[in-house]
Coordinates of C-alpha atoms in Angstrom, one line a residue:
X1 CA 102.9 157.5 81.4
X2 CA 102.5 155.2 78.3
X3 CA 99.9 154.7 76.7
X4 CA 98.8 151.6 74.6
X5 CA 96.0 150.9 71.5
X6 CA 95.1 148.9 69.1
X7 CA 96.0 149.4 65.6
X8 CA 92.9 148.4 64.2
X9 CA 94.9 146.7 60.7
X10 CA 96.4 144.2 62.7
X11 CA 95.1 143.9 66.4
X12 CA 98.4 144.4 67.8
X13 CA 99.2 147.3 70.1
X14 CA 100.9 150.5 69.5
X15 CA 102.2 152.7 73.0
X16 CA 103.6 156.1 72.7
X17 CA 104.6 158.4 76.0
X18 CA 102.5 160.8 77.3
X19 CA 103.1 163.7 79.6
X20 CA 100.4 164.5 82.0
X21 CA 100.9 168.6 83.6
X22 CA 100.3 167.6 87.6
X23 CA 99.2 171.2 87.9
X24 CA 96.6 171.9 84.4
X25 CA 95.8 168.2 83.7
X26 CA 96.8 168.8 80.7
X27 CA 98.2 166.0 78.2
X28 CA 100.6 166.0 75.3
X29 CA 101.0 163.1 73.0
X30 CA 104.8 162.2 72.0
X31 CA 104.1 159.9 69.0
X32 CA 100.5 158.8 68.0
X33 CA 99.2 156.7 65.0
X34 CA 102.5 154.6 64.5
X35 CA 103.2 150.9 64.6
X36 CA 105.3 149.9 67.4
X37 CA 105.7 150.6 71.1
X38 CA 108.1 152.5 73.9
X39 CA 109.6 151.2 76.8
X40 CA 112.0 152.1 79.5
X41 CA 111.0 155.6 80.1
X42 CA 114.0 157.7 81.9
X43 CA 113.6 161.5 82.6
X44 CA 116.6 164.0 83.3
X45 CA 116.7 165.7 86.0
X46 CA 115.2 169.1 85.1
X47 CA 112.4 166.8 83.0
X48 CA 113.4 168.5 79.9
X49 CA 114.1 165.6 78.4
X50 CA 112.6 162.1 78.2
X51 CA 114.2 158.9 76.7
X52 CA 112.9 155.7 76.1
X53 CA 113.3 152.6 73.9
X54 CA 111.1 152.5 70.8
X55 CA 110.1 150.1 68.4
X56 CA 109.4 150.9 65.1
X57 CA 107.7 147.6 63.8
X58 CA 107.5 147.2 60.2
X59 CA 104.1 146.6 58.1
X60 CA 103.0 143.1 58.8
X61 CA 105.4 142.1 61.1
X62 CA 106.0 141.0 64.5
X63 CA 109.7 142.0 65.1
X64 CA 111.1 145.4 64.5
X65 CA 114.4 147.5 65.3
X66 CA 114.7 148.8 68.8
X67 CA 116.2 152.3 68.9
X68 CA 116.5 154.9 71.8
X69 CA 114.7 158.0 71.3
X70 CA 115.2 161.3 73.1
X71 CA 112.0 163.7 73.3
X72 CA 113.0 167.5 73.9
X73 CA 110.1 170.5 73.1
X74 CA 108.4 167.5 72.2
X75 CA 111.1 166.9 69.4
X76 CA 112.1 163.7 68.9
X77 CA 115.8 162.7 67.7
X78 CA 116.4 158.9 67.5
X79 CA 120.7 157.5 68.7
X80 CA 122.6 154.5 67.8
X81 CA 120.4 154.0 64.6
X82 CA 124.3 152.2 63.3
X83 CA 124.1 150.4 66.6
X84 CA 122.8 146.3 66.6
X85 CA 121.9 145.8 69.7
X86 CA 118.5 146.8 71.4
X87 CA 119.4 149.5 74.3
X88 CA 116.8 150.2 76.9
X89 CA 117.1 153.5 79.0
X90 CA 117.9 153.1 82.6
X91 CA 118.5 157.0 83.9
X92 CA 120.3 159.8 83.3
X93 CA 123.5 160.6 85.2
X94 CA 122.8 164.4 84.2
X95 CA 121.2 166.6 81.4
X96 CA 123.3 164.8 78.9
X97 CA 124.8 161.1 80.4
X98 CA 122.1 158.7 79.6
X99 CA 122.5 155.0 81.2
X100 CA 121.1 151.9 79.4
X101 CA 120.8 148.1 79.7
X102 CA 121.7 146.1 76.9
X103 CA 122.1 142.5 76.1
X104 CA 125.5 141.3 74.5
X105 CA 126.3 137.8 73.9
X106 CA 124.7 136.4 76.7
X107 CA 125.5 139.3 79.7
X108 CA 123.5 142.7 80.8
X109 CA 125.5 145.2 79.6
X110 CA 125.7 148.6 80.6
X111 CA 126.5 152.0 78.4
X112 CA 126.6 155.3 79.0
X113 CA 125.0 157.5 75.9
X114 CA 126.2 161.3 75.5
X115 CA 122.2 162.0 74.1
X116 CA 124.0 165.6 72.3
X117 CA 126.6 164.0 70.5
X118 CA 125.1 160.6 70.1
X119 CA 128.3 158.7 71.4
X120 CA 128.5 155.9 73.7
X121 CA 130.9 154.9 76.1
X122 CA 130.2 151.0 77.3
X123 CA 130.6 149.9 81.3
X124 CA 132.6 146.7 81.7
X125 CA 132.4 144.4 84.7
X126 CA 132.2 141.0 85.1
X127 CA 128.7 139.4 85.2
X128 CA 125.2 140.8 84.5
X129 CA 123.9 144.3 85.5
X130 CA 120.2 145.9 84.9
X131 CA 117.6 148.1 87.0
X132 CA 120.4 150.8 87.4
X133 CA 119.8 154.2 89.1
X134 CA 122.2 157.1 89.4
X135 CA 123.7 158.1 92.6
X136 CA 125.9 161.1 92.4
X137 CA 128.5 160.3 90.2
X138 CA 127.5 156.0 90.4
X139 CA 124.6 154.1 89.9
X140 CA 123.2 150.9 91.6
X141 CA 121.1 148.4 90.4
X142 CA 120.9 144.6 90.2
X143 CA 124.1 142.7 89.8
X144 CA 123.8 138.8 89.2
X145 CA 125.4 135.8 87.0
X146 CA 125.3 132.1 86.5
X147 CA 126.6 131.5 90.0
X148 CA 125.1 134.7 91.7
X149 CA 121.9 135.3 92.8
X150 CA 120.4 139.1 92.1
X151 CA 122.4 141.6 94.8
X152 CA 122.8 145.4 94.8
X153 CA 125.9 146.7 93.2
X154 CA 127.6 149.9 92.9
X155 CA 129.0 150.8 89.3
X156 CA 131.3 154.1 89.2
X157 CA 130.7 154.9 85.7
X158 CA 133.7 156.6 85.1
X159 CA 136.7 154.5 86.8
X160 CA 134.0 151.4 85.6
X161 CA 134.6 149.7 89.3
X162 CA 132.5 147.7 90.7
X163 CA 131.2 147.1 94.9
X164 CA 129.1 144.3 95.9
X165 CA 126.9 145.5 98.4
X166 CA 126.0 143.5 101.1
X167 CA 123.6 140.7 99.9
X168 CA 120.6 140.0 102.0
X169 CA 120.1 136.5 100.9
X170 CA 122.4 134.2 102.4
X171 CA 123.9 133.1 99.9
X172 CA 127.3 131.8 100.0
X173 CA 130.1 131.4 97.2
X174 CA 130.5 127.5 98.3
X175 CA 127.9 126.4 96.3
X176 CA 129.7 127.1 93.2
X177 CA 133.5 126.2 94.0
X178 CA 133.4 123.1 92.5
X179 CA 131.9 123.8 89.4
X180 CA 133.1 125.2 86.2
X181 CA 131.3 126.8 82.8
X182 CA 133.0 126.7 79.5
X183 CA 132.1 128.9 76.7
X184 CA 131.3 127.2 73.3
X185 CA 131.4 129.0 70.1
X186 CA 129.8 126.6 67.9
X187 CA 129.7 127.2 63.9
X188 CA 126.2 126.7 62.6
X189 CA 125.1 125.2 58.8
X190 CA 124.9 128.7 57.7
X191 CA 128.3 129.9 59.4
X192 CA 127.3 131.7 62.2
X193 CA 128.5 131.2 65.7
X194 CA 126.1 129.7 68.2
X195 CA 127.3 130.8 71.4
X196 CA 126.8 128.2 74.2
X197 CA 127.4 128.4 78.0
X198 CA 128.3 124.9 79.6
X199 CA 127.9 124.5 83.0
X200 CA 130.0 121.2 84.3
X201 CA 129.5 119.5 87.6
X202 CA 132.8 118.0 89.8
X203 CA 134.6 114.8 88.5
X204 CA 135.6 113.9 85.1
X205 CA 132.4 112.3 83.8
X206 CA 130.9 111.7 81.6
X207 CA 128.5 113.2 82.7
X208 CA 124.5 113.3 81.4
X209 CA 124.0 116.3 80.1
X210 CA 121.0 118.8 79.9
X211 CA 120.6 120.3 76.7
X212 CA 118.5 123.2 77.8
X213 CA 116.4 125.9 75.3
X214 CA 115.1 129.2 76.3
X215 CA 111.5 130.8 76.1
X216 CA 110.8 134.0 74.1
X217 CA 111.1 132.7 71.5
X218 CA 113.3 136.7 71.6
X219 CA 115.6 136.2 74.3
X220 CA 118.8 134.7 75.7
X221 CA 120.7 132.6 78.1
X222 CA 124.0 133.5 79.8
X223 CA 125.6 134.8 82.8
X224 CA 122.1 135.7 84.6
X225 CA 120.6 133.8 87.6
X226 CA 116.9 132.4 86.4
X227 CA 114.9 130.9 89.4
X228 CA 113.0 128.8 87.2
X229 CA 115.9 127.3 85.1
X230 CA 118.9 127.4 87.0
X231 CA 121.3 124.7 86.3
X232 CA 123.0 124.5 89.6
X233 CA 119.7 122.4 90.8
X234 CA 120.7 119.7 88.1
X235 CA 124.6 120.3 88.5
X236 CA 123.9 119.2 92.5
X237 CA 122.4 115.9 90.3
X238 CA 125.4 115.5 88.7
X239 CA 124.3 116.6 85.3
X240 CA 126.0 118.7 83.1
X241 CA 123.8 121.8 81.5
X242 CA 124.4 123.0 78.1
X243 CA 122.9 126.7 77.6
X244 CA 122.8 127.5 73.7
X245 CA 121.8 131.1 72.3
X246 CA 120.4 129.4 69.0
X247 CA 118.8 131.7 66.0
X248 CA 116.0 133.7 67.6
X249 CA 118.6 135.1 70.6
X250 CA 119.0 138.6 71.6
X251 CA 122.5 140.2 72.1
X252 CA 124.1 138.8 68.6
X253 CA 121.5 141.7 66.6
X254 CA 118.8 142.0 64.8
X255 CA 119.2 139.6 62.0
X256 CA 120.5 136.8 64.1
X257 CA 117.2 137.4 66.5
X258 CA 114.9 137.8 63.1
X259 CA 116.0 133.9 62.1
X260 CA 112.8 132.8 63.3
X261 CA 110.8 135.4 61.7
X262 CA 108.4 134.3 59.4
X263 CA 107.1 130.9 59.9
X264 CA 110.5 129.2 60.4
X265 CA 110.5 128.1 64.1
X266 CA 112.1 124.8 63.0
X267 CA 114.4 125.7 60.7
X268 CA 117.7 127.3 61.1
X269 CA 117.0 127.4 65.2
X270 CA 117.1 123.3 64.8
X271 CA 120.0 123.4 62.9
X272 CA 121.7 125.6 65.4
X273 CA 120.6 123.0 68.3
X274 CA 121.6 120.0 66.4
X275 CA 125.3 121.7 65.9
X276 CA 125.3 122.0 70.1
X277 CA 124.5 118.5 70.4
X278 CA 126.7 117.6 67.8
X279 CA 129.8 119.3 70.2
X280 CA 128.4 118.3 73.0
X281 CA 128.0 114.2 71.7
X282 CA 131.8 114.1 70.5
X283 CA 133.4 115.0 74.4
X284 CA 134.8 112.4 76.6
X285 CA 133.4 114.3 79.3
X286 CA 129.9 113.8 78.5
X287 CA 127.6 110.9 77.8
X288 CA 126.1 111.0 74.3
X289 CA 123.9 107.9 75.4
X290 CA 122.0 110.2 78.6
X291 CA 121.3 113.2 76.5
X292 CA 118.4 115.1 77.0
X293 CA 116.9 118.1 75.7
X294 CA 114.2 120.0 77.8
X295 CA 112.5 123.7 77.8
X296 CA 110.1 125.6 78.7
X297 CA 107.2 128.1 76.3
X298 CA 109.0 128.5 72.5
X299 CA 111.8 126.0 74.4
X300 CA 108.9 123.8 74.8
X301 CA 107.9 124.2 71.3
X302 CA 111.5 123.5 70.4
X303 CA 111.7 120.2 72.1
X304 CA 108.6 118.9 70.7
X305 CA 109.7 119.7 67.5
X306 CA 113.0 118.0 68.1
X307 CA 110.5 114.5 69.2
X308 CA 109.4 114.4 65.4
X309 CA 112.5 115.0 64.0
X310 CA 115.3 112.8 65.8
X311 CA 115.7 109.7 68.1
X312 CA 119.4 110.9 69.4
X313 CA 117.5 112.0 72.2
X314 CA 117.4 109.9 75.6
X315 CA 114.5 112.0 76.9
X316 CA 112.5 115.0 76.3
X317 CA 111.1 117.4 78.9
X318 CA 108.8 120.0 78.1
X319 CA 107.1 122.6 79.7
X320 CA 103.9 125.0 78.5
X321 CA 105.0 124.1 74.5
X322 CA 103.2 124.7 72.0
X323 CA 101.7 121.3 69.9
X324 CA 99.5 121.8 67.5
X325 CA 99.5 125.2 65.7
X326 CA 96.3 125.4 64.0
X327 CA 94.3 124.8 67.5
X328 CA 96.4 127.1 69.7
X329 CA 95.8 130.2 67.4
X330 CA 92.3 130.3 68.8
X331 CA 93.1 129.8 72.3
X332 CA 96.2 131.8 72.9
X333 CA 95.3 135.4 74.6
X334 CA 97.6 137.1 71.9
X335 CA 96.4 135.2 68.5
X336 CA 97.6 138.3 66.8
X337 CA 101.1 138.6 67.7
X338 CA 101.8 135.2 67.1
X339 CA 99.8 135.4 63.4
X340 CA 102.3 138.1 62.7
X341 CA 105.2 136.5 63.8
X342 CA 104.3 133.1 61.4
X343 CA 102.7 134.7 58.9
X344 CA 99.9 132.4 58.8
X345 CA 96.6 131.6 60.6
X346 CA 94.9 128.9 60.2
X347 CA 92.7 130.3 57.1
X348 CA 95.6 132.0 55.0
X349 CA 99.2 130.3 54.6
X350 CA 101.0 127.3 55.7
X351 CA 100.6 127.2 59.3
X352 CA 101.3 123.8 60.1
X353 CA 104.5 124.2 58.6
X354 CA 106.7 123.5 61.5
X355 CA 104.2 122.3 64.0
X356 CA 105.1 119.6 66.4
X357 CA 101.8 117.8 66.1
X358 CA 102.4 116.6 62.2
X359 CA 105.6 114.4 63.1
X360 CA 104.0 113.1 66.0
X361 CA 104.7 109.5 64.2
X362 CA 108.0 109.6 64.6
X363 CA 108.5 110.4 68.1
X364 CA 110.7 107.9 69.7
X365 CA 112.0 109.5 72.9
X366 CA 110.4 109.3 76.4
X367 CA 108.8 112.3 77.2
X368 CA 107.7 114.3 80.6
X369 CA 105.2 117.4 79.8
X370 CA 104.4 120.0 82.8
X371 CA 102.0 122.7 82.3
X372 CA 100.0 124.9 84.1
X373 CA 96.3 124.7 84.3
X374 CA 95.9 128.7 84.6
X375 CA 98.2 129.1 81.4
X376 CA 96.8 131.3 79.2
X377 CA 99.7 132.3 76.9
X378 CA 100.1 128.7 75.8
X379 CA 96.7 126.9 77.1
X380 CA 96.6 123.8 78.6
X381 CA 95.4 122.0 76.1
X382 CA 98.1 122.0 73.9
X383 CA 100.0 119.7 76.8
X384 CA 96.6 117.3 76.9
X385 CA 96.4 116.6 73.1
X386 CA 100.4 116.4 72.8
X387 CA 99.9 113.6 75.6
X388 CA 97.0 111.9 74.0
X389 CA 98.9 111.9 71.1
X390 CA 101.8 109.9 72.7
X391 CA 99.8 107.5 74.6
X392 CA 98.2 106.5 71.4
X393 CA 101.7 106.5 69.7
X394 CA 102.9 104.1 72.4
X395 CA 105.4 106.5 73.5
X396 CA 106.5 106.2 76.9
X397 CA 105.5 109.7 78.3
X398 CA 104.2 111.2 81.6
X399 CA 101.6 114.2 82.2
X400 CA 101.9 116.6 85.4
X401 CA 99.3 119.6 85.5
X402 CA 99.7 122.1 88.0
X403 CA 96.1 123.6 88.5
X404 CA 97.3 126.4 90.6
X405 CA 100.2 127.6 88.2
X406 CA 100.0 129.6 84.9
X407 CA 103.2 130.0 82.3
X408 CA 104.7 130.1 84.7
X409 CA 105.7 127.7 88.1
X410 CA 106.2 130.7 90.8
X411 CA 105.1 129.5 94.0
X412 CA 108.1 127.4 95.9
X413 CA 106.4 124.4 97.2
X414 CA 105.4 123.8 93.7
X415 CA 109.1 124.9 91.9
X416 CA 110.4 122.0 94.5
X417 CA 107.7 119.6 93.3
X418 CA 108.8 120.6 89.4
X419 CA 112.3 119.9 89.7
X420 CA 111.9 116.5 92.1
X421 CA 109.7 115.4 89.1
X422 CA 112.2 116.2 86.2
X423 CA 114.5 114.6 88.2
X424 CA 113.1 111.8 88.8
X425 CA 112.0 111.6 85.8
X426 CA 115.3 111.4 84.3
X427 CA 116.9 109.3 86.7
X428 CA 114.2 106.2 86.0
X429 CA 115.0 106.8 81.6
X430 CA 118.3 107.6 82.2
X431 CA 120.5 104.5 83.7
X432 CA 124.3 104.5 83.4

């Protein structure tokens, strides 16, 4: 089991493993007293040893390396310390073989770890792979990519081939024959390479183009199917759909995720946008003049940051953003976290820093904001004042509230009516 408590310096939650004797009741504690958390437990098969991902978060912080730790006599002996990525165990293949999930450059990777000699041996295979369990000498999980929805497949993990098993949900390969994705490697103001999927629809163009953020703010895009913001909806529009892993992304390591650490959400990750669209405005294949950007939670934020800062935009859509900085501290359900991860609060440092609400004045482009009602990770209210704000900027913007959704849209009727409304939308603001 893990358990979670509170660290009672910072609020913020620390979770440890902790076996539980079926037969005595008896407990035993792995790690107590520590900042950080574990995830991804994975037993062997005789149960004498347990692995798990653990976070060791450093003193007033938010963000902290992710290692995999191996528990033995309740020993603990830590792998890949030299390794930048952020493994999370899967299952052992036997007393030694550990299998774990890992994102790299936009893909679920797969590795096996030898757990004794603190090796690893990666799988290859095209497309995404995560949820695995061993079968004898394979395992299956969840396969998917860009133009695959989720399906069981069959990994050998030494011969590294791969079987699609059947897949239940009628999906067929014809609804992605016609389509093409490009991979950009864009150079950003501080050199680094911001690595962009680009997801082009038949014909030659140009085509209006989607340039879409992702949530997390600690995450990525790439060769995954995502039922809330999957581009082939749009491509069927005839848009194209540009996918950037901007500073803050997993799978490029730890200080490239860290580059919104510290009260800098609109810093360097701008800069790293504005270098995409920058790419994306010089092809012939695309229309500089129907741009948009759009996301969704810290790609919500993102975009109505962008509003205050540029009119290069032809329209905005954002969903569940944050607005004003100061007022959503108090309303968020994890204050805490998010004071860590800024450094500020309202009462102590510059919180307003990078917030959205400050530059409302010069917001030029029209805007479409969709929120939840039952959002509780990013309240509703920071959607109401960001549209008050507009209206009484003369902006030309639109409000849609979805009582019965939270952060996220997840029942279908409603994921329809979301895209038909972006859509639309952007059809009315964006004429050829």
């Amino acid at each position: 089991a893990l358990i979670s408590k509170t660290h009672p310096s910072d609020r913020l939650q620390s979770s440890w493993p902790r076996l539980v004797d079926l037969e005595t009741l008896k407990t035993q504690d792995l790690k107590e007293g520590w900042r950080g958390w574990h995830n991804g437990l994975a037993l062997s098969p005789s149960g004498r040893r347990l692995a798990a991902q653990q976070t060791e978060r450093p003193e007033s912080q938010a963000l902290g390396e992710r290692r995999v730790v191996v528990y033995e006599e309740g020993k603990a002996r830590v792998l890949g310390r030299t390794w930048d990525r952020w493994p999370v165990p899967m299952c052992f293949l036997d007393e030694r073989r550990l299998v774990v999930s890992f994102h790299e450059e936009g893909e679920i990777r797969l590795a096996v770890l030898d757990v004794e000699e603190d090796r690893r041996k990666s799988i290859e295979g095209a497309g995404s792979a995560d949820a695995v369990r061993s079968v004898g000498r394979r395992v299956v999980g969840i396969g998917q990519a860009l133009g695959q929805p989720p399906r069981l497949v069959a990994i050998h993990t030494d011969s590294k081939t791969r079987a699609w098993l059947p897949d239940l949900s009628g999906w067929t390969d014809a609804e992605t024959r016609d389509w093409r994705v490009e991979r950009l490697r864009v150079e950003a103001t501080d050199g680094a390479t911001v690595d962009t999927r680009l997801v082009l629809p038949p014909g030659d163009g140009p085509h209006p183009t989607l340039l879409w953020i992702h949530g997390g703010p600690i995450n990525q895009f790439g060769n995954v199917w995502h039922w809330r913001w999957n581009p082939l909806v749009m491509l069927r529009a005839g848009y194209a759909v540009a996918l950037p892993n901007a500073r803050g992304s997993t799978g490029y390591g730890y200080e490239y995720a860290a580059g919104i650490w510290g009260n800098k959400w609109g810093a360097q990750c701008y800069a790293d946008l504005m270098q995409v669209a920058d790419v994306l405005d010089a092809r012939s294949d695309l229309d500089s003049r129907r741009m948009v950007a759009m996301g969704g939670s810290f790609g919500g934020y993102m975009t109505n940051w962008i509003g205050g800062q540029t009119d290069r935009f032809a329209a905005l859509v954002t969903h569940a953003g944050l607005f004003d900085f100061r007022a959503f501290y108090g309303t968020t359900d994890h204050p805490a976290y998010w004071a860590l991860h800024q450094q500020a609060t309202p009462w102590e440092g510059d919180i307003d820093r990078y917030s959205p609400h400050a530059h409302v004045g010069a917001w030029k482009s029209p805007t479409l904001i969709l929120h939840g009602e039952k959002d509780y990770r990013v309240p509703i209210g920071e959607a109401l004042a960001l549209f008050e704000a507009l209206q009484a900027h003369g902006i030309d913007s639109e409000l849609v509230v979805f009582p019965d959704e939270n952060h996220w849209i997840l029942k279908p009727r409603n994921i329809r009516v979301w895209y038909e409304t972006v859509l639309r939308f952007l059809d009315e603001r964006l004429q050829p």
